[in-house]
mmCIF file of C-alpha atoms in Angstrom:
data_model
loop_
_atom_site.group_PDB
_atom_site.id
_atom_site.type_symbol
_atom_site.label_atom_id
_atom_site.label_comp_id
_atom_site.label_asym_id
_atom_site.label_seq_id
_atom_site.Cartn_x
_atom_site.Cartn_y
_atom_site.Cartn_z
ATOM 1 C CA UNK M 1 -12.695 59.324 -35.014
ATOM 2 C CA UNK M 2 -16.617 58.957 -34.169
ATOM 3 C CA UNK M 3 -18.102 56.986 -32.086
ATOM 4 C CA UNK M 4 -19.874 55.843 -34.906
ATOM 5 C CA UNK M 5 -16.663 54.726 -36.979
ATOM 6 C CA UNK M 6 -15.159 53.266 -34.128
ATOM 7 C CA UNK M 7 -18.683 50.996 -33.876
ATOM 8 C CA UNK M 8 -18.341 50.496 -36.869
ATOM 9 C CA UNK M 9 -14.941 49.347 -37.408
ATOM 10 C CA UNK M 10 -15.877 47.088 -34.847
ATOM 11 C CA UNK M 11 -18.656 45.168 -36.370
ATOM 12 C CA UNK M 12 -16.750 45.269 -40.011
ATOM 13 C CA UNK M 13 -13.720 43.744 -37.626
ATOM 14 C CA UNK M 14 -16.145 40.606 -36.162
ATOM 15 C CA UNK M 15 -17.815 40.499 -39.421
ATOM 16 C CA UNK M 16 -14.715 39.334 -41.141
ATOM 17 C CA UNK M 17 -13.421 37.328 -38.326
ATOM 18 C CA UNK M 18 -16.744 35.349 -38.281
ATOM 19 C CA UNK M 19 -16.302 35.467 -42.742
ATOM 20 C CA UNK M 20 -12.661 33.876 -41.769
ATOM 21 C CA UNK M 21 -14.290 31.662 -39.086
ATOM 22 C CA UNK M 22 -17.149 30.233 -40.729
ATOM 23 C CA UNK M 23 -14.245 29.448 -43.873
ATOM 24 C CA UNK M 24 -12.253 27.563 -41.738
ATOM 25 C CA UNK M 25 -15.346 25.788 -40.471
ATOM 26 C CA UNK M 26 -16.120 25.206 -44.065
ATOM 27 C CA UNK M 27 -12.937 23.704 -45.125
ATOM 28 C CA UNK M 28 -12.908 21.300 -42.182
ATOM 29 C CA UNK M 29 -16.221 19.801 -42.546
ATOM 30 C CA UNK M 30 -15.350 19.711 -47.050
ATOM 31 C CA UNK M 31 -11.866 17.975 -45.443
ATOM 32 C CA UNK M 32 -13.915 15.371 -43.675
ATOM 33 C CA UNK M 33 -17.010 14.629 -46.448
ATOM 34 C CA UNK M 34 -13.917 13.725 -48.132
ATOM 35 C CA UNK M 35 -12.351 11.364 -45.883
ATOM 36 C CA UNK M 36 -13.107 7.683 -47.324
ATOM 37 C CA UNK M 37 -13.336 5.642 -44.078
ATOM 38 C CA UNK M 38 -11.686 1.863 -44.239
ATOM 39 C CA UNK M 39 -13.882 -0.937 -44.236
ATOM 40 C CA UNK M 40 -13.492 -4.027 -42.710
ATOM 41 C CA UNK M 41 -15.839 -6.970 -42.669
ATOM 42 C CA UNK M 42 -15.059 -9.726 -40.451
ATOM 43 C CA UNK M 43 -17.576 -13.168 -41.000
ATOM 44 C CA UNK M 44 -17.877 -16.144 -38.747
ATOM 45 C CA UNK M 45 -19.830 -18.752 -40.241
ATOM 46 C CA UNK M 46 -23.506 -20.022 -38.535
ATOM 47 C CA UNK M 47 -21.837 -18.582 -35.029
ATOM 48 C CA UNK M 48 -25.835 -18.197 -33.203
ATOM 49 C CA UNK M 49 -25.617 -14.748 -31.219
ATOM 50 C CA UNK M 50 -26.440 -17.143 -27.971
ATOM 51 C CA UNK M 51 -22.806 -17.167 -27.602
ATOM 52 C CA UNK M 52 -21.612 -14.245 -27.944
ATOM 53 C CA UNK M 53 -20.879 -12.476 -24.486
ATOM 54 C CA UNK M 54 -22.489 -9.078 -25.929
ATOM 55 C CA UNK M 55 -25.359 -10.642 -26.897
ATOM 56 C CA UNK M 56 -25.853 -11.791 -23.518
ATOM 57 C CA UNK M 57 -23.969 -15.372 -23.629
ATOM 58 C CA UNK M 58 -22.008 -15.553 -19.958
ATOM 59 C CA UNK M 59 -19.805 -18.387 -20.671
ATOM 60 C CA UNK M 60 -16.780 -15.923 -21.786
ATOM 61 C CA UNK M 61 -15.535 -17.473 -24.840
ATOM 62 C CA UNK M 62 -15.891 -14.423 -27.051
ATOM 63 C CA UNK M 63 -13.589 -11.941 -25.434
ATOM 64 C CA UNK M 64 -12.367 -10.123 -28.368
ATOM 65 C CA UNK M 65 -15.864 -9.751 -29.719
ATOM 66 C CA UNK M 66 -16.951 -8.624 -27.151
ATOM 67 C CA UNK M 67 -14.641 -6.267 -26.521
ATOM 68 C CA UNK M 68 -15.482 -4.597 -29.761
ATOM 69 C CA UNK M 69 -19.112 -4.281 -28.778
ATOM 70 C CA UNK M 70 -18.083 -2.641 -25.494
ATOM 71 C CA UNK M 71 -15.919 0.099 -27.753
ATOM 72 C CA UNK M 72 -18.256 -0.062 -30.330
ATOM 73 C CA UNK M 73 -21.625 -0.117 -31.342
ATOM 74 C CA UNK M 74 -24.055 -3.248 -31.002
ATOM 75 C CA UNK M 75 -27.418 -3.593 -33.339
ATOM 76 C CA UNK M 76 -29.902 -5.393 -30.912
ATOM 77 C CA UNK M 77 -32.810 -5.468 -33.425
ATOM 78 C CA UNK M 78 -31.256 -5.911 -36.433
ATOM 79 C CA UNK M 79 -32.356 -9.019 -38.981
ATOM 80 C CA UNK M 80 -30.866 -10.565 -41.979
ATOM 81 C CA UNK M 81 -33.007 -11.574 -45.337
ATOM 82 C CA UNK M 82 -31.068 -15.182 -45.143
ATOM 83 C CA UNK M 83 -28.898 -16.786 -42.616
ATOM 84 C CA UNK M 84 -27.677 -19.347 -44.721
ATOM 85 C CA UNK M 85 -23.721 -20.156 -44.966
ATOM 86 C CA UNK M 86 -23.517 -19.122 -48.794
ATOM 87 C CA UNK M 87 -26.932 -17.158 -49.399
ATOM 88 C CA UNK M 88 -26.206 -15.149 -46.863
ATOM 89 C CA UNK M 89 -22.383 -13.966 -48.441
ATOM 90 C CA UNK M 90 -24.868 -13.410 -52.124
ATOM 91 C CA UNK M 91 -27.427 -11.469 -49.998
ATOM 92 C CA UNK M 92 -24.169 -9.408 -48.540
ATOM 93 C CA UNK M 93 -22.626 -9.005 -51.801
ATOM 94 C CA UNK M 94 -25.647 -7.659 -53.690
ATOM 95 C CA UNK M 95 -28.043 -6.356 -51.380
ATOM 96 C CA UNK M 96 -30.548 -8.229 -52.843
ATOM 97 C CA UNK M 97 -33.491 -11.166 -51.072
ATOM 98 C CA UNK M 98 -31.826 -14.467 -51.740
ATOM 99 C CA UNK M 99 -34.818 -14.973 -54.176
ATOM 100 C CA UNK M 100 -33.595 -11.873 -56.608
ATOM 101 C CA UNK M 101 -30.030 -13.045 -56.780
ATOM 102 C CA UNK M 102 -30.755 -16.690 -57.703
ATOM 103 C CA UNK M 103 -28.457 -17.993 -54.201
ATOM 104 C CA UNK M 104 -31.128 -19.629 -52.263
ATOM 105 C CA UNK M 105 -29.486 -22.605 -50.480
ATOM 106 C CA UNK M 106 -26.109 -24.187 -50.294
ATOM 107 C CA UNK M 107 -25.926 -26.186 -53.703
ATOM 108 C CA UNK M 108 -26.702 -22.986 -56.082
ATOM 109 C CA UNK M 109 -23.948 -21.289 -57.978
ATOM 110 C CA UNK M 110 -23.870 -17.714 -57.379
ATOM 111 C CA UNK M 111 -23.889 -15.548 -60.771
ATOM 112 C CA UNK M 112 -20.994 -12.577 -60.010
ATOM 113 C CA UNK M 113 -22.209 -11.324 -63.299
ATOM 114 C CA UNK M 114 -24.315 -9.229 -61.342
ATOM 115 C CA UNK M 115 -23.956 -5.723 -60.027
ATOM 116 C CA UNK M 116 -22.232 -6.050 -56.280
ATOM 117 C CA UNK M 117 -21.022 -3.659 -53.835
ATOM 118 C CA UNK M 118 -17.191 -3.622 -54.187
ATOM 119 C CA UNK M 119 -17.507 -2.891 -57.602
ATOM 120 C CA UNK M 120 -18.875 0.535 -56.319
ATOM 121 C CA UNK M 121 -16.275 0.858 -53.667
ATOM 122 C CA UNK M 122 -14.472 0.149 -56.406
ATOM 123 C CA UNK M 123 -14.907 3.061 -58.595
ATOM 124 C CA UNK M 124 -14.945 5.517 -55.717
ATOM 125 C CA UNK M 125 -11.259 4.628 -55.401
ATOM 126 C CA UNK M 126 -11.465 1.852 -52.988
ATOM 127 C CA UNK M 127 -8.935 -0.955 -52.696
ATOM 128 C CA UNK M 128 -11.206 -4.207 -52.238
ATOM 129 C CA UNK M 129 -10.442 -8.010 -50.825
ATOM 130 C CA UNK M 130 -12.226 -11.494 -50.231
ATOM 131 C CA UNK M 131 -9.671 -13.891 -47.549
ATOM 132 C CA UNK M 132 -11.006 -16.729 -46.335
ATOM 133 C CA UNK M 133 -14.187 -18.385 -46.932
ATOM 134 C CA UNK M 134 -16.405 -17.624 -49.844
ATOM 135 C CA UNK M 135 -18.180 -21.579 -50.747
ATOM 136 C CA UNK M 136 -20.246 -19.254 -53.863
ATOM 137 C CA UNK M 137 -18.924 -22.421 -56.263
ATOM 138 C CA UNK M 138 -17.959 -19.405 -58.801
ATOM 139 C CA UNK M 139 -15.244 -17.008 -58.270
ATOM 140 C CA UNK M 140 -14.541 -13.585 -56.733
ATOM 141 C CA UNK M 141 -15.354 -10.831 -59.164
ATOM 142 C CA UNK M 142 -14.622 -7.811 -58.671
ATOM 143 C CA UNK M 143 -12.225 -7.623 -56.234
ATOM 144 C CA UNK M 144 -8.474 -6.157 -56.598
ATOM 145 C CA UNK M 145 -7.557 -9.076 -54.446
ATOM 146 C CA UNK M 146 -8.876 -12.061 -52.868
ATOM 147 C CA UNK M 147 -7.776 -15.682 -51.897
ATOM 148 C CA UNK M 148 -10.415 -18.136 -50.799
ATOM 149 C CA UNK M 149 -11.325 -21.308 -49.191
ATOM 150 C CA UNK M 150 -12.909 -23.906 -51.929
ATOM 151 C CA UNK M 151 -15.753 -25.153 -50.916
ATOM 152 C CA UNK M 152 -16.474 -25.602 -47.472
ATOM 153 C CA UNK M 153 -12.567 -25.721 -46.393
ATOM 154 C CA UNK M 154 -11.161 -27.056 -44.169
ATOM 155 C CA UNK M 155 -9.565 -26.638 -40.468
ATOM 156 C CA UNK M 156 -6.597 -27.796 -40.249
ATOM 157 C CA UNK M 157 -4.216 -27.009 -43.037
ATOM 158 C CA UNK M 158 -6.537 -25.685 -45.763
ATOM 159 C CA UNK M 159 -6.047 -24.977 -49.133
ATOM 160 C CA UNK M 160 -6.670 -21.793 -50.873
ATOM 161 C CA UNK M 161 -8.014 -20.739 -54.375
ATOM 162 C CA UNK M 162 -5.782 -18.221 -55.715
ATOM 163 C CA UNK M 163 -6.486 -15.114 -58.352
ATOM 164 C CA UNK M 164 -4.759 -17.196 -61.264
ATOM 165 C CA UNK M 165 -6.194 -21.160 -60.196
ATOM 166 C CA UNK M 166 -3.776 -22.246 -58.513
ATOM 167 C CA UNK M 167 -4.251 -23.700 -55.206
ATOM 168 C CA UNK M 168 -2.331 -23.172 -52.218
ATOM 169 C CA UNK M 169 -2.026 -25.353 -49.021
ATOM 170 C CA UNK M 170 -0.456 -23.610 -46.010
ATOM 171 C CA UNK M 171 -0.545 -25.237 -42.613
ATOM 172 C CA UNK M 172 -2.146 -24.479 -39.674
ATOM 173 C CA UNK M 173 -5.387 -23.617 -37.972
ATOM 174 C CA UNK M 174 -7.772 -22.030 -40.328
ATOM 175 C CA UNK M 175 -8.813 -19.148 -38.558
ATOM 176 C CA UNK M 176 -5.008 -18.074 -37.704
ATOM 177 C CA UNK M 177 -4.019 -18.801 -41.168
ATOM 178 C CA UNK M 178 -6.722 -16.517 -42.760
ATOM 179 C CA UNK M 179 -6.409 -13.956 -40.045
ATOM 180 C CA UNK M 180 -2.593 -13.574 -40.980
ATOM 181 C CA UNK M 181 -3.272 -13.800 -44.503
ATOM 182 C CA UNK M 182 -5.783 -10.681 -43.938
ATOM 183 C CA UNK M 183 -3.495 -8.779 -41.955
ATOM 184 C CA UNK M 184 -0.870 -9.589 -44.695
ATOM 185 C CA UNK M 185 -2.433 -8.023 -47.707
ATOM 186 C CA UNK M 186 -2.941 -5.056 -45.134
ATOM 187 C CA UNK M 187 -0.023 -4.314 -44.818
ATOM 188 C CA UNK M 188 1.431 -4.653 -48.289
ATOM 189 C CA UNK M 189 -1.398 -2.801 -49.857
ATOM 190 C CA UNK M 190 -1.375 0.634 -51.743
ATOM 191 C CA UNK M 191 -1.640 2.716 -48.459
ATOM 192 C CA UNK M 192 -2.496 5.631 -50.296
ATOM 193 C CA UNK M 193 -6.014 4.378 -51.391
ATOM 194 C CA UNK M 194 -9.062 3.403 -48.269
ATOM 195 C CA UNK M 195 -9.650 -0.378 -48.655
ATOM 196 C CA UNK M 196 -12.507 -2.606 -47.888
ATOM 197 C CA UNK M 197 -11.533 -6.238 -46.341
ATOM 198 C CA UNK M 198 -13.916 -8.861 -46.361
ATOM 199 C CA UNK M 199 -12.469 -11.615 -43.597
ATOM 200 C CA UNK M 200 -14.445 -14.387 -44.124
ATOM 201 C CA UNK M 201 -14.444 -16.915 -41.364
ATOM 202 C CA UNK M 202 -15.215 -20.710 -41.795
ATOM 203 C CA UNK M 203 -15.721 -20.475 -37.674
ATOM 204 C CA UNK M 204 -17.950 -21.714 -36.581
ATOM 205 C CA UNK M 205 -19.097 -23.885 -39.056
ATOM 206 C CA UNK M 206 -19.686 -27.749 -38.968
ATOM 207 C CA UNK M 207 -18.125 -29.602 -38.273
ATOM 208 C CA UNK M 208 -16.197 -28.439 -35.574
ATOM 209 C CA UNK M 209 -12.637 -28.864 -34.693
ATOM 210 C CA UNK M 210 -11.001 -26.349 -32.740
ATOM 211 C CA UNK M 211 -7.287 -25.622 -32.823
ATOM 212 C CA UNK M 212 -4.881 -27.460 -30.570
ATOM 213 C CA UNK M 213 -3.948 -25.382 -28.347
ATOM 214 C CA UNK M 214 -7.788 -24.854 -27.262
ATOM 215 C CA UNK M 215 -8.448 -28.573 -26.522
ATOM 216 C CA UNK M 216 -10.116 -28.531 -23.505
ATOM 217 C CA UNK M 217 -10.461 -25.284 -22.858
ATOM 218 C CA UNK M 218 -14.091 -25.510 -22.375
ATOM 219 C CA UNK M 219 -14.453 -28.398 -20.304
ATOM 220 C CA UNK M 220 -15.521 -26.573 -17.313
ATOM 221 C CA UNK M 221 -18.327 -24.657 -18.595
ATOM 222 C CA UNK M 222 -21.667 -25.798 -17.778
ATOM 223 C CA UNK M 223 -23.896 -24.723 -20.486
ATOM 224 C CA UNK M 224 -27.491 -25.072 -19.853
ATOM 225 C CA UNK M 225 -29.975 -26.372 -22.298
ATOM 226 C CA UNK M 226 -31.758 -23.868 -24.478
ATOM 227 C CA UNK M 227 -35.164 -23.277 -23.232
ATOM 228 C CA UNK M 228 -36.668 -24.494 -26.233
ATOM 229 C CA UNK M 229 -34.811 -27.728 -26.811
ATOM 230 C CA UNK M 230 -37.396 -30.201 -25.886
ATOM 231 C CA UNK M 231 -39.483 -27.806 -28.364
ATOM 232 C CA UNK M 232 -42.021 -29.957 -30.628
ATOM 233 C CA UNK M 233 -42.628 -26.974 -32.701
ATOM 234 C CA UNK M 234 -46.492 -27.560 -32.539
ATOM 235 C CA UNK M 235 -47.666 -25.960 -35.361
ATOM 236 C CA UNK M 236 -44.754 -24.819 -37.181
ATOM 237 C CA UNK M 237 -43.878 -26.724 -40.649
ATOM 238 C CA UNK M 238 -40.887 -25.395 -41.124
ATOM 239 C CA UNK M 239 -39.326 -25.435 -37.534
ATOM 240 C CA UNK M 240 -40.555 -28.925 -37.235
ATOM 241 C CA UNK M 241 -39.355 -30.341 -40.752
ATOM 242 C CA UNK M 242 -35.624 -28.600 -40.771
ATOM 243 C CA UNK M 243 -33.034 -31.313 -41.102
ATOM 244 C CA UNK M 244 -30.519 -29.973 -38.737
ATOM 245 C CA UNK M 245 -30.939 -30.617 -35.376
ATOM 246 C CA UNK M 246 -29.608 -33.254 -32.314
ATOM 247 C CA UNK M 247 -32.098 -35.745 -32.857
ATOM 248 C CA UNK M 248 -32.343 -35.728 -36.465
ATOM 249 C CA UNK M 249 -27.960 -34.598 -37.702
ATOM 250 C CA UNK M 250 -25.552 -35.031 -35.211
ATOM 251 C CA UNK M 251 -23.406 -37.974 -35.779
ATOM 252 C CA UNK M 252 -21.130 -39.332 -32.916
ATOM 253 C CA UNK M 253 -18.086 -38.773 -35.502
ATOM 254 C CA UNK M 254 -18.501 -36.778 -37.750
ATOM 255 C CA UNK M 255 -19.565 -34.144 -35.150
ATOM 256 C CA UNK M 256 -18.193 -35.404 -31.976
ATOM 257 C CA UNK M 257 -15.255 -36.688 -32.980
ATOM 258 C CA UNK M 258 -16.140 -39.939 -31.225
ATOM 259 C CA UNK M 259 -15.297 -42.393 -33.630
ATOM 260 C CA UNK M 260 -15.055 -46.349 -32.649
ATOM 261 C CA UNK M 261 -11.765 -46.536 -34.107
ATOM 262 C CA UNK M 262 -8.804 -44.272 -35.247
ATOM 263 C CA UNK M 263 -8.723 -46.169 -38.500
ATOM 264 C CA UNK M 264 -12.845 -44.770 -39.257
ATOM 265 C CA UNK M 265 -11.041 -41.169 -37.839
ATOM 266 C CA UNK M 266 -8.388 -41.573 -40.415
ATOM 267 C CA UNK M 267 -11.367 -41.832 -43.510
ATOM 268 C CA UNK M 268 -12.471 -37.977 -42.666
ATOM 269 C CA UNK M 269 -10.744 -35.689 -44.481
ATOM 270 C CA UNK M 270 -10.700 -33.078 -41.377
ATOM 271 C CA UNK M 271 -8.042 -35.524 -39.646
ATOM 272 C CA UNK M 272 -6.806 -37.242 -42.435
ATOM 273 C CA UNK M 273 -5.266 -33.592 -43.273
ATOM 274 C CA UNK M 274 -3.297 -33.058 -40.284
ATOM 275 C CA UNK M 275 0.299 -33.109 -39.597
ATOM 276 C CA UNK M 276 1.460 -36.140 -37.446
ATOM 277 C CA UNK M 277 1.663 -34.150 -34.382
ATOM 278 C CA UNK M 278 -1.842 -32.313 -35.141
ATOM 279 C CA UNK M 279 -3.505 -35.665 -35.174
ATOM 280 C CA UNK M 280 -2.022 -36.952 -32.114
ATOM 281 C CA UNK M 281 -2.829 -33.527 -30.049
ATOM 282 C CA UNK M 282 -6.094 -34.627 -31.387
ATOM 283 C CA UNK M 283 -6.493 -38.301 -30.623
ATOM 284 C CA UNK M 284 -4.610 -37.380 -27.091
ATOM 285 C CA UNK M 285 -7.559 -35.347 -26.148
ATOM 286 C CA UNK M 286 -10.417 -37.045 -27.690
ATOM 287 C CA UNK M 287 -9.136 -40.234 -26.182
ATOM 288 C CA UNK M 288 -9.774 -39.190 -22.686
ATOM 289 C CA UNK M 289 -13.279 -38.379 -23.482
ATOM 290 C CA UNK M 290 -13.721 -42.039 -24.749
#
């Protein structure tokens, strides 16, 4: 045999190994455009990126976040068209300014008749689901599943709006109960199909309660002032004519939980809710502060 057949054999050899190579490469990277990735989407309600520890909050009560910002990704200049409780869910439904899909404050009643994104997940084969807190005043639509707060909700021992009406009380703390309830329809779900999971948190949302077993954890921290709390806002309408604020909102009960009498604590519906021993975790610790 030549030289020249022998050369030859050789590139005709590396040709089709690279034919066979560049295949293979081929059929991985078709293999992977067609991997659906899960989606999950977990909301906590009016929680200001001050305290979260990735955001630069040193006071440590966000370990778990944070921890998924150290093994994940953080967006550092990223905005959002309304940060509203409820306009905020319709801009995140329909991708859409708050003034396009009609939910511009909290009193509004969002129109699902319109075109949203799990519907889309939806027909690329996506299994889709709303747990927790939704406060839209009209219901879930187009979801496979979801089970939802009604209205604002509550924290201890909320009820849930199910698919067919019906309303559901389970107790507990609200954000354990919808956490399991997420992690339920997880795992009994058609496994065979990528999901998207919208875990809607009423956290932390006025007015706030937080579960028994984290009564005082937070005594100890000293929290400084904002810099801008003895703000004016000099110049700025808005800033200066919002309603929520210390001076203007906070109420020694309704907010504090410094009521002057148990029987005033008993008219709110937050404790009025609880179980016997709930309430007197509660009154045990808000006593003290008294």
């Amino acid at each position: 045999m030549s030289k020249h057949t022998n050369n030859t054999s050789f590139i005709l050899m590396n040709i089709v190994l690279l034919i066979g190579l560049l295949a293979h490469l081929l059929n991985g990277i078709s293999a992977i455009a067609q991997i659906q990735p899960n989606i999950l989407i977990i909301v906590s309600d009016d929680h200001t990126m001050q305290s979260i520890g990735a955001y630069g909050a040193n006071y440590n009560v966000t370990p778990q976040i944070d921890k998924l910002a150290k093994e994940g990704m953080v967006f550092n200049r990223a905005f959002v068209s309304n940060s509203i409780c409820a306009p905020s869910r319709a801009v995140l439904l329909t991708g859409k300014f708050s003034h396009k899909n009609g939910h511009i404050n909290n009193l509004t009643r969002f129109d699902g008749t319109q075109p949203q994104f799990q519907q889309y997940l939806k027909k690329a084969g996506y299994q889709t689901a709303w747990i927790g807190k939704w406060h839209l005043e009209s219901d879930p639509q187009g979801f496979d599943y979801w089970k939802v707060l009604p209205g604002q909700g509550y924290y201890y021992n909320p009820d849930f709006i199910q698919m067919d009406g019906s309303r559901q009380r389970i107790n507990g703390y609200c954000t354990n109960i919808i956490t399991d309830q997420a992690v339920d329809w997880l795992e009994t779900r058609n496994k065979s199909k990528p999901f998207c999971l919208v875990v809607g948190h009423k956290a932390t949302h006025r007015t706030w309660i937080p579960d028994t077993v984290d009564f005082g954890s937070t005594d100890e921290l000293n929290i400084p002032l904002p810099e801008n709390f003895y703000d004016e806002y000099e110049g700025r309408i808005a800033a200066h004519d919002q309603d929520l604020s210390i001076e203007k909102t906070m109420l020694m009960g309704y907010d504090l939980k410094l009521f002057d009498h148990d029987s005033i604590a008993l008219k709110d519906g937050n404790i009025s809710r609880m179980t016997i021993n709930q309430r007197e975790q509660f009154f045990n610790y808000y006593h003290r502060i008294k």
